[in-house]
Amino acid sequence: MKNKLLFTLLFSSSILFAQEKLSVEYRYTIKHDDEKMKEFEMQQAQKGSGVMKLGGSPNIFYQLEFSNNQSNFKKVEVINNDQNNGGGMNMSINIGGEYKTLTNNIDQKKFQQEVFLDKQDYVVITPYKDYQWKITDIEDTILGYKVIKAVGVDNGKQVAAWYAPELKIDAGPNQINGLPGLVLKTVSELGNKLASITTYEAEKINVNPKKMAKIQSMKGKEISQEEFKKLQDESREKMRQSFSIGVDKS
């Protein structure tokens, strides 16, 4: 009970003393389990799909900007000079839709994200998640700020987050919320067949920057996360059917 009360007091004070402006750049990486990855590649080869080699992610960066009790989280396009990836701009296939800026409205405790799917714009609304965070006594330092490790669960998948109590903002990479300080690092399970682990870690931070990007109004039909998931499933099924047309299965 005492720990719960202390957490509540810390969280309340974090909102009252939030920073006016802040900008953070995160590096995103994904790593697959080696054994499960080899098993998947063998299965694809046995199906006649050819040799499919999977690896980790190239350098992908995201930027979070905070102002007026609202944060915007978006991908930053960068030139990739990694020779193993062929250089050039990072490219990806947006099978589940093209995700644009994610907005975290701290007062309303909800996320909004514009997504382009099947030639239509949607604004997906997602309430704050209840991670049931457990604050540990593990501390570290990221970019000169003391961070404390917290562990939680998201739909049965483990999430670890390192937050900075000095930066009293309920925000972080992607849809992380509910901690009494800005989250500078997360490590999360994806819960897929490859036992993939994703990591976001802050590499640059600017408190009270002189220039901030203008907040763009979102366009599209407002829709819940559950409703959008159904549209994604329908879109994927249409894609599977289109690829199967004309395929000789004999």
PDB file of C-alpha atoms in Angstrom:
ATOM      1  CA  MET A   1       0.000   0.000   0.000  1.00  0.00           C
ATOM      2  CA  LYS A   2       2.837   2.396   0.880  1.00  0.00           C
ATOM      3  CA  ASN A   3       4.583   1.695  -2.426  1.00  0.00           C
ATOM      4  CA  LYS A   4       1.345   2.273  -4.337  1.00  0.00           C
ATOM      5  CA  LEU A   5       0.753   5.577  -2.519  1.00  0.00           C
ATOM      6  CA  LEU A   6       4.327   6.698  -3.200  1.00  0.00           C
ATOM      7  CA  PHE A   7       3.943   5.846  -6.897  1.00  0.00           C
ATOM      8  CA  THR A   8       0.697   7.869  -7.075  1.00  0.00           C
ATOM      9  CA  LEU A   9       2.296  10.901  -5.427  1.00  0.00           C
ATOM     10  CA  LEU A  10       5.305  10.747  -7.734  1.00  0.00           C
ATOM     11  CA  PHE A  11       3.098  10.407 -10.785  1.00  0.00           C
ATOM     12  CA  SER A  12       0.856  13.335  -9.755  1.00  0.00           C
ATOM     13  CA  SER A  13       3.824  15.600  -9.127  1.00  0.00           C
ATOM     14  CA  SER A  14       5.304  14.625 -12.502  1.00  0.00           C
ATOM     15  CA  ILE A  15       2.300  16.112 -14.287  1.00  0.00           C
ATOM     16  CA  LEU A  16       2.387  19.311 -12.248  1.00  0.00           C
ATOM     17  CA  PHE A  17       6.046  20.000 -13.012  1.00  0.00           C
ATOM     18  CA  ALA A  18       6.177  18.895 -16.648  1.00  0.00           C
ATOM     19  CA  GLN A  19       8.800  20.387 -18.913  1.00  0.00           C
ATOM     20  CA  GLU A  20       7.600  23.131 -21.284  1.00  0.00           C
ATOM     21  CA  LYS A  21       9.305  21.785 -24.401  1.00  0.00           C
ATOM     22  CA  LEU A  22      11.442  18.775 -25.195  1.00  0.00           C
ATOM     23  CA  SER A  23      12.749  16.817 -28.192  1.00  0.00           C
ATOM     24  CA  VAL A  24      14.170  13.273 -28.145  1.00  0.00           C
ATOM     25  CA  GLU A  25      15.566  11.054 -30.913  1.00  0.00           C
ATOM     26  CA  TYR A  26      15.309   7.283 -30.463  1.00  0.00           C
ATOM     27  CA  ARG A  27      17.047   4.457 -32.315  1.00  0.00           C
ATOM     28  CA  TYR A  28      14.790   1.476 -33.040  1.00  0.00           C
ATOM     29  CA  THR A  29      16.134  -2.068 -33.452  1.00  0.00           C
ATOM     30  CA  ILE A  30      14.579  -5.525 -33.685  1.00  0.00           C
ATOM     31  CA  LYS A  31      16.279  -8.859 -32.949  1.00  0.00           C
ATOM     32  CA  HIS A  32      14.955 -12.356 -33.660  1.00  0.00           C
ATOM     33  CA  ASP A  33      15.746 -15.600 -31.839  1.00  0.00           C
ATOM     34  CA  ASP A  34      18.481 -17.342 -33.878  1.00  0.00           C
ATOM     35  CA  GLU A  35      17.060 -20.868 -33.568  1.00  0.00           C
ATOM     36  CA  LYS A  36      13.494 -19.845 -34.400  1.00  0.00           C
ATOM     37  CA  MET A  37      14.759 -17.785 -37.315  1.00  0.00           C
ATOM     38  CA  LYS A  38      16.630 -20.783 -38.809  1.00  0.00           C
ATOM     39  CA  GLU A  39      13.528 -22.946 -38.312  1.00  0.00           C
ATOM     40  CA  PHE A  40      11.372 -20.387 -40.138  1.00  0.00           C
ATOM     41  CA  GLU A  41      13.842 -20.146 -43.040  1.00  0.00           C
ATOM     42  CA  MET A  42      13.880 -23.954 -43.402  1.00  0.00           C
ATOM     43  CA  GLN A  43      10.070 -24.093 -43.410  1.00  0.00           C
ATOM     44  CA  GLN A  44       9.900 -21.487 -46.167  1.00  0.00           C
ATOM     45  CA  ALA A  45      12.461 -23.383 -48.245  1.00  0.00           C
ATOM     46  CA  GLN A  46      10.509 -26.647 -47.844  1.00  0.00           C
ATOM     47  CA  LYS A  47       7.360 -24.907 -49.060  1.00  0.00           C
ATOM     48  CA  GLY A  48       9.181 -23.924 -52.242  1.00  0.00           C
ATOM     49  CA  SER A  49       9.238 -20.250 -51.308  1.00  0.00           C
ATOM     50  CA  GLY A  50      12.957 -20.034 -51.986  1.00  0.00           C
ATOM     51  CA  VAL A  51      15.671 -19.170 -49.508  1.00  0.00           C
ATOM     52  CA  MET A  52      14.516 -16.343 -47.260  1.00  0.00           C
ATOM     53  CA  LYS A  53      17.170 -14.811 -45.020  1.00  0.00           C
ATOM     54  CA  LEU A  54      16.005 -12.739 -42.099  1.00  0.00           C
ATOM     55  CA  GLY A  55      18.124 -10.377 -40.081  1.00  0.00           C
ATOM     56  CA  GLY A  56      17.868  -7.517 -37.650  1.00  0.00           C
ATOM     57  CA  SER A  57      16.602  -4.094 -38.565  1.00  0.00           C
ATOM     58  CA  PRO A  58      18.622  -1.374 -40.306  1.00  0.00           C
ATOM     59  CA  ASN A  59      19.114   1.962 -38.567  1.00  0.00           C
ATOM     60  CA  ILE A  60      15.615   3.333 -37.930  1.00  0.00           C
ATOM     61  CA  PHE A  61      15.084   6.523 -35.957  1.00  0.00           C
ATOM     62  CA  TYR A  62      12.057   8.157 -34.368  1.00  0.00           C
ATOM     63  CA  GLN A  63      11.606  11.613 -32.886  1.00  0.00           C
ATOM     64  CA  LEU A  64       9.417  12.577 -29.967  1.00  0.00           C
ATOM     65  CA  GLU A  65       8.532  16.241 -29.447  1.00  0.00           C
ATOM     66  CA  PHE A  66       6.717  17.432 -26.338  1.00  0.00           C
ATOM     67  CA  SER A  67       4.916  20.760 -25.894  1.00  0.00           C
ATOM     68  CA  ASN A  68       1.754  21.985 -24.144  1.00  0.00           C
ATOM     69  CA  ASN A  69       1.127  18.639 -22.450  1.00  0.00           C
ATOM     70  CA  GLN A  70       1.102  16.824 -25.782  1.00  0.00           C
ATOM     71  CA  SER A  71       3.751  14.713 -27.500  1.00  0.00           C
ATOM     72  CA  ASN A  72       4.182  13.777 -31.163  1.00  0.00           C
ATOM     73  CA  PHE A  73       6.104  10.636 -32.104  1.00  0.00           C
ATOM     74  CA  LYS A  74       7.135  10.082 -35.728  1.00  0.00           C
ATOM     75  CA  LYS A  75       9.652   8.260 -37.886  1.00  0.00           C
ATOM     76  CA  VAL A  76      12.652  10.232 -39.090  1.00  0.00           C
ATOM     77  CA  GLU A  77      13.814   9.475 -42.637  1.00  0.00           C
ATOM     78  CA  VAL A  78      17.603   9.167 -42.718  1.00  0.00           C
ATOM     79  CA  ILE A  79      20.210   8.095 -45.251  1.00  0.00           C
ATOM     80  CA  ASN A  80      21.417   4.583 -44.411  1.00  0.00           C
ATOM     81  CA  ASN A  81      25.137   4.170 -45.176  1.00  0.00           C
ATOM     82  CA  ASP A  82      25.304   0.588 -43.925  1.00  0.00           C
ATOM     83  CA  GLN A  83      26.861  -1.382 -46.797  1.00  0.00           C
ATOM     84  CA  ASN A  84      25.092  -4.541 -45.683  1.00  0.00           C
ATOM     85  CA  ASN A  85      21.796  -2.885 -46.435  1.00  0.00           C
ATOM     86  CA  GLY A  86      22.785  -1.377 -49.745  1.00  0.00           C
ATOM     87  CA  GLY A  87      22.702   2.245 -48.575  1.00  0.00           C
ATOM     88  CA  GLY A  88      19.987   4.696 -49.610  1.00  0.00           C
ATOM     89  CA  MET A  89      16.740   5.526 -47.872  1.00  0.00           C
ATOM     90  CA  ASN A  90      15.146   3.040 -45.478  1.00  0.00           C
ATOM     91  CA  MET A  91      12.203   1.422 -47.245  1.00  0.00           C
ATOM     92  CA  SER A  92       9.444  -0.843 -45.979  1.00  0.00           C
ATOM     93  CA  ILE A  93       6.268  -2.485 -47.273  1.00  0.00           C
ATOM     94  CA  ASN A  94       3.243  -1.113 -45.424  1.00  0.00           C
ATOM     95  CA  ILE A  95       1.097  -4.254 -45.439  1.00  0.00           C
ATOM     96  CA  GLY A  96      -0.982  -3.189 -42.435  1.00  0.00           C
ATOM     97  CA  GLY A  97      -1.185   0.456 -43.488  1.00  0.00           C
ATOM     98  CA  GLU A  98       1.132   3.455 -43.547  1.00  0.00           C
ATOM     99  CA  TYR A  99       1.450   4.784 -39.997  1.00  0.00           C
ATOM    100  CA  LYS A 100       2.060   8.498 -39.629  1.00  0.00           C
ATOM    101  CA  THR A 101       2.563  10.763 -36.576  1.00  0.00           C
ATOM    102  CA  LEU A 102       1.419   9.345 -33.230  1.00  0.00           C
ATOM    103  CA  THR A 103       0.012  11.983 -30.865  1.00  0.00           C
ATOM    104  CA  ASN A 104      -0.124  11.474 -27.103  1.00  0.00           C
ATOM    105  CA  ASN A 105      -2.674  13.766 -25.436  1.00  0.00           C
ATOM    106  CA  ILE A 106      -1.671  13.593 -21.769  1.00  0.00           C
ATOM    107  CA  ASP A 107      -4.714  15.506 -20.470  1.00  0.00           C
ATOM    108  CA  GLN A 108      -7.158  13.170 -22.221  1.00  0.00           C
ATOM    109  CA  LYS A 109      -5.010  10.061 -21.660  1.00  0.00           C
ATOM    110  CA  LYS A 110      -5.327   8.826 -25.228  1.00  0.00           C
ATOM    111  CA  PHE A 111      -3.284   8.324 -28.383  1.00  0.00           C
ATOM    112  CA  GLN A 112      -4.275   9.395 -31.879  1.00  0.00           C
ATOM    113  CA  GLN A 113      -2.533   8.182 -35.023  1.00  0.00           C
ATOM    114  CA  GLU A 114      -3.217   8.884 -38.673  1.00  0.00           C
ATOM    115  CA  VAL A 115      -2.973   5.712 -40.768  1.00  0.00           C
ATOM    116  CA  PHE A 116      -3.358   5.369 -44.533  1.00  0.00           C
ATOM    117  CA  LEU A 117      -4.882   2.001 -45.499  1.00  0.00           C
ATOM    118  CA  ASP A 118      -6.322   0.918 -48.852  1.00  0.00           C
ATOM    119  CA  LYS A 119      -6.364   4.463 -50.246  1.00  0.00           C
ATOM    120  CA  GLN A 120      -8.192   5.897 -47.224  1.00  0.00           C
ATOM    121  CA  ASP A 121      -7.073   7.940 -44.202  1.00  0.00           C
ATOM    122  CA  TYR A 122      -8.079   6.938 -40.689  1.00  0.00           C
ATOM    123  CA  VAL A 123      -7.401   8.479 -37.281  1.00  0.00           C
ATOM    124  CA  VAL A 124      -6.997   5.553 -34.881  1.00  0.00           C
ATOM    125  CA  ILE A 125      -7.926   6.370 -31.271  1.00  0.00           C
ATOM    126  CA  THR A 126      -6.305   4.303 -28.511  1.00  0.00           C
ATOM    127  CA  PRO A 127      -6.876   4.933 -24.768  1.00  0.00           C
ATOM    128  CA  TYR A 128      -3.917   4.722 -22.393  1.00  0.00           C
ATOM    129  CA  LYS A 129      -2.869   1.169 -21.593  1.00  0.00           C
ATOM    130  CA  ASP A 130      -2.776  -0.248 -18.089  1.00  0.00           C
ATOM    131  CA  TYR A 131       0.679  -1.820 -17.952  1.00  0.00           C
ATOM    132  CA  GLN A 132       0.492  -2.480 -14.185  1.00  0.00           C
ATOM    133  CA  TRP A 133       4.061  -1.196 -13.894  1.00  0.00           C
ATOM    134  CA  LYS A 134       6.345  -2.557 -11.190  1.00  0.00           C
ATOM    135  CA  ILE A 135       9.126  -0.135 -10.293  1.00  0.00           C
ATOM    136  CA  THR A 136      12.415  -1.932  -9.656  1.00  0.00           C
ATOM    137  CA  ASP A 137      15.519  -0.789  -7.756  1.00  0.00           C
ATOM    138  CA  ILE A 138      17.621  -1.107 -10.946  1.00  0.00           C
ATOM    139  CA  GLU A 139      19.133   2.211 -12.037  1.00  0.00           C
ATOM    140  CA  ASP A 140      21.231   3.285 -14.999  1.00  0.00           C
ATOM    141  CA  THR A 141      22.275   6.437 -16.846  1.00  0.00           C
ATOM    142  CA  ILE A 142      21.136   7.426 -20.349  1.00  0.00           C
ATOM    143  CA  LEU A 143      22.350  10.662 -21.951  1.00  0.00           C
ATOM    144  CA  GLY A 144      23.430  11.916 -18.535  1.00  0.00           C
ATOM    145  CA  TYR A 145      20.034  11.318 -16.896  1.00  0.00           C
ATOM    146  CA  LYS A 146      19.465   8.789 -14.127  1.00  0.00           C
ATOM    147  CA  VAL A 147      16.873   6.259 -15.241  1.00  0.00           C
ATOM    148  CA  ILE A 148      14.936   3.663 -13.264  1.00  0.00           C
ATOM    149  CA  LYS A 149      13.783   0.356 -14.706  1.00  0.00           C
ATOM    150  CA  ALA A 150      10.089  -0.576 -14.630  1.00  0.00           C
ATOM    151  CA  VAL A 151       8.535  -3.799 -15.916  1.00  0.00           C
ATOM    152  CA  GLY A 152       5.005  -4.307 -17.184  1.00  0.00           C
ATOM    153  CA  VAL A 153       2.790  -6.459 -19.373  1.00  0.00           C
ATOM    154  CA  ASP A 154       1.001  -5.572 -22.637  1.00  0.00           C
ATOM    155  CA  ASN A 155      -1.488  -8.219 -23.822  1.00  0.00           C
ATOM    156  CA  GLY A 156       0.560 -10.964 -22.214  1.00  0.00           C
ATOM    157  CA  LYS A 157       3.875  -9.684 -23.594  1.00  0.00           C
ATOM    158  CA  GLN A 158       6.680  -8.442 -21.337  1.00  0.00           C
ATOM    159  CA  VAL A 159       7.739  -4.780 -21.529  1.00  0.00           C
ATOM    160  CA  ALA A 160      10.675  -3.142 -19.752  1.00  0.00           C
ATOM    161  CA  ALA A 161      11.034   0.642 -19.620  1.00  0.00           C
ATOM    162  CA  TRP A 162      13.711   2.938 -18.224  1.00  0.00           C
ATOM    163  CA  TYR A 163      12.302   6.346 -17.209  1.00  0.00           C
ATOM    164  CA  ALA A 164      14.020   9.548 -16.057  1.00  0.00           C
ATOM    165  CA  PRO A 165      12.390  10.961 -12.878  1.00  0.00           C
ATOM    166  CA  GLU A 166      14.097  14.315 -13.547  1.00  0.00           C
ATOM    167  CA  LEU A 167      12.115  14.739 -16.795  1.00  0.00           C
ATOM    168  CA  LYS A 168       8.612  14.701 -15.367  1.00  0.00           C
ATOM    169  CA  ILE A 169       6.609  13.821 -18.494  1.00  0.00           C
ATOM    170  CA  ASP A 170       4.244  10.895 -18.990  1.00  0.00           C
ATOM    171  CA  ALA A 171       5.549  10.059 -22.475  1.00  0.00           C
ATOM    172  CA  GLY A 172       7.993   7.867 -24.329  1.00  0.00           C
ATOM    173  CA  PRO A 173       8.489   5.933 -27.569  1.00  0.00           C
ATOM    174  CA  ASN A 174       5.443   4.460 -29.305  1.00  0.00           C
ATOM    175  CA  GLN A 175       2.434   3.954 -26.973  1.00  0.00           C
ATOM    176  CA  ILE A 176       4.270   3.800 -23.655  1.00  0.00           C
ATOM    177  CA  ASN A 177       2.484   5.568 -20.805  1.00  0.00           C
ATOM    178  CA  GLY A 178       1.868   5.552 -17.083  1.00  0.00           C
ATOM    179  CA  LEU A 179       5.335   6.195 -15.626  1.00  0.00           C
ATOM    180  CA  PRO A 180       6.412   9.222 -13.517  1.00  0.00           C
ATOM    181  CA  GLY A 181       9.076  10.381 -15.942  1.00  0.00           C
ATOM    182  CA  LEU A 182      10.058  10.473 -19.607  1.00  0.00           C
ATOM    183  CA  VAL A 183      10.864   6.987 -20.916  1.00  0.00           C
ATOM    184  CA  LEU A 184      14.310   6.928 -22.557  1.00  0.00           C
ATOM    185  CA  LYS A 185      14.470   3.199 -23.333  1.00  0.00           C
ATOM    186  CA  THR A 186      12.101   0.266 -23.858  1.00  0.00           C
ATOM    187  CA  VAL A 187      12.647  -3.425 -24.556  1.00  0.00           C
ATOM    188  CA  SER A 188       9.505  -5.312 -25.618  1.00  0.00           C
ATOM    189  CA  GLU A 189       8.429  -8.765 -26.727  1.00  0.00           C
ATOM    190  CA  LEU A 190       6.471  -8.902 -29.991  1.00  0.00           C
ATOM    191  CA  GLY A 191       5.013 -12.307 -29.184  1.00  0.00           C
ATOM    192  CA  ASN A 192       5.525 -13.670 -32.718  1.00  0.00           C
ATOM    193  CA  LYS A 193       6.890 -16.981 -34.035  1.00  0.00           C
ATOM    194  CA  LEU A 194      10.417 -15.579 -34.176  1.00  0.00           C
ATOM    195  CA  ALA A 195      10.368 -14.491 -30.503  1.00  0.00           C
ATOM    196  CA  SER A 196      11.339 -11.015 -31.706  1.00  0.00           C
ATOM    197  CA  ILE A 197      12.491  -8.333 -29.273  1.00  0.00           C
ATOM    198  CA  THR A 198      12.223  -4.640 -30.111  1.00  0.00           C
ATOM    199  CA  THR A 199      14.251  -1.855 -28.513  1.00  0.00           C
ATOM    200  CA  TYR A 200      13.830   1.911 -28.525  1.00  0.00           C
ATOM    201  CA  GLU A 201      16.712   3.854 -26.950  1.00  0.00           C
ATOM    202  CA  ALA A 202      17.212   7.615 -26.796  1.00  0.00           C
ATOM    203  CA  GLU A 203      20.367   8.843 -28.560  1.00  0.00           C
ATOM    204  CA  LYS A 204      19.773  12.593 -28.498  1.00  0.00           C
ATOM    205  CA  ILE A 205      17.791  14.838 -26.192  1.00  0.00           C
ATOM    206  CA  ASN A 206      17.142  18.591 -26.304  1.00  0.00           C
ATOM    207  CA  VAL A 207      15.358  20.250 -23.387  1.00  0.00           C
ATOM    208  CA  ASN A 208      13.534  23.452 -24.335  1.00  0.00           C
ATOM    209  CA  PRO A 209      14.630  23.518 -28.015  1.00  0.00           C
ATOM    210  CA  LYS A 210      14.390  26.844 -29.829  1.00  0.00           C
ATOM    211  CA  LYS A 211      12.490  25.366 -32.777  1.00  0.00           C
ATOM    212  CA  MET A 212       9.697  22.810 -32.790  1.00  0.00           C
ATOM    213  CA  ALA A 213       7.881  21.301 -35.759  1.00  0.00           C
ATOM    214  CA  LYS A 214       4.381  22.622 -36.328  1.00  0.00           C
ATOM    215  CA  ILE A 215       1.663  20.273 -35.174  1.00  0.00           C
ATOM    216  CA  GLN A 216      -0.314  19.177 -38.221  1.00  0.00           C
ATOM    217  CA  SER A 217      -4.029  18.522 -37.901  1.00  0.00           C
ATOM    218  CA  MET A 218      -5.001  14.926 -38.593  1.00  0.00           C
ATOM    219  CA  LYS A 219      -7.369  13.997 -41.389  1.00  0.00           C
ATOM    220  CA  GLY A 220      -9.495  10.927 -41.821  1.00  0.00           C
ATOM    221  CA  LYS A 221     -12.302   9.000 -40.190  1.00  0.00           C
ATOM    222  CA  GLU A 222     -11.897   8.509 -36.436  1.00  0.00           C
ATOM    223  CA  ILE A 223     -11.924   4.839 -35.551  1.00  0.00           C
ATOM    224  CA  SER A 224     -11.081   2.653 -32.546  1.00  0.00           C
ATOM    225  CA  GLN A 225      -8.071   0.329 -32.459  1.00  0.00           C
ATOM    226  CA  GLU A 226     -10.405  -2.697 -32.491  1.00  0.00           C
ATOM    227  CA  GLU A 227     -12.300  -1.436 -35.557  1.00  0.00           C
ATOM    228  CA  PHE A 228      -9.066  -0.684 -37.384  1.00  0.00           C
ATOM    229  CA  LYS A 229      -7.717  -4.179 -36.614  1.00  0.00           C
ATOM    230  CA  LYS A 230     -10.715  -5.663 -38.463  1.00  0.00           C
ATOM    231  CA  LEU A 231     -10.003  -3.454 -41.489  1.00  0.00           C
ATOM    232  CA  GLN A 232      -6.352  -4.592 -41.439  1.00  0.00           C
ATOM    233  CA  ASP A 233      -7.398  -8.262 -41.381  1.00  0.00           C
ATOM    234  CA  GLU A 234      -9.738  -7.689 -44.325  1.00  0.00           C
ATOM    235  CA  SER A 235      -6.980  -5.871 -46.235  1.00  0.00           C
ATOM    236  CA  ARG A 236      -4.477  -8.703 -45.644  1.00  0.00           C
ATOM    237  CA  GLU A 237      -7.035 -11.294 -46.769  1.00  0.00           C
ATOM    238  CA  LYS A 238      -7.652  -9.370 -50.015  1.00  0.00           C
ATOM    239  CA  MET A 239      -3.898  -9.274 -50.592  1.00  0.00           C
ATOM    240  CA  ARG A 240      -3.547 -13.024 -50.036  1.00  0.00           C
ATOM    241  CA  GLN A 241      -6.376 -13.700 -52.471  1.00  0.00           C
ATOM    242  CA  SER A 242      -4.853 -11.419 -55.113  1.00  0.00           C
ATOM    243  CA  PHE A 243      -1.506 -13.250 -54.886  1.00  0.00           C
ATOM    244  CA  SER A 244      -3.202 -16.660 -55.148  1.00  0.00           C
ATOM    245  CA  ILE A 245      -5.022 -15.790 -58.402  1.00  0.00           C
ATOM    246  CA  GLY A 246      -3.497 -17.639 -61.314  1.00  0.00           C
ATOM    247  CA  VAL A 247      -1.199 -19.754 -59.156  1.00  0.00           C
ATOM    248  CA  ASP A 248      -0.984 -23.390 -60.340  1.00  0.00           C
ATOM    249  CA  LYS A 249      -1.272 -25.542 -57.206  1.00  0.00           C
ATOM    250  CA  SER A 250      -0.957 -28.894 -59.026  1.00  0.00           C
TER     251      SER A 250
END
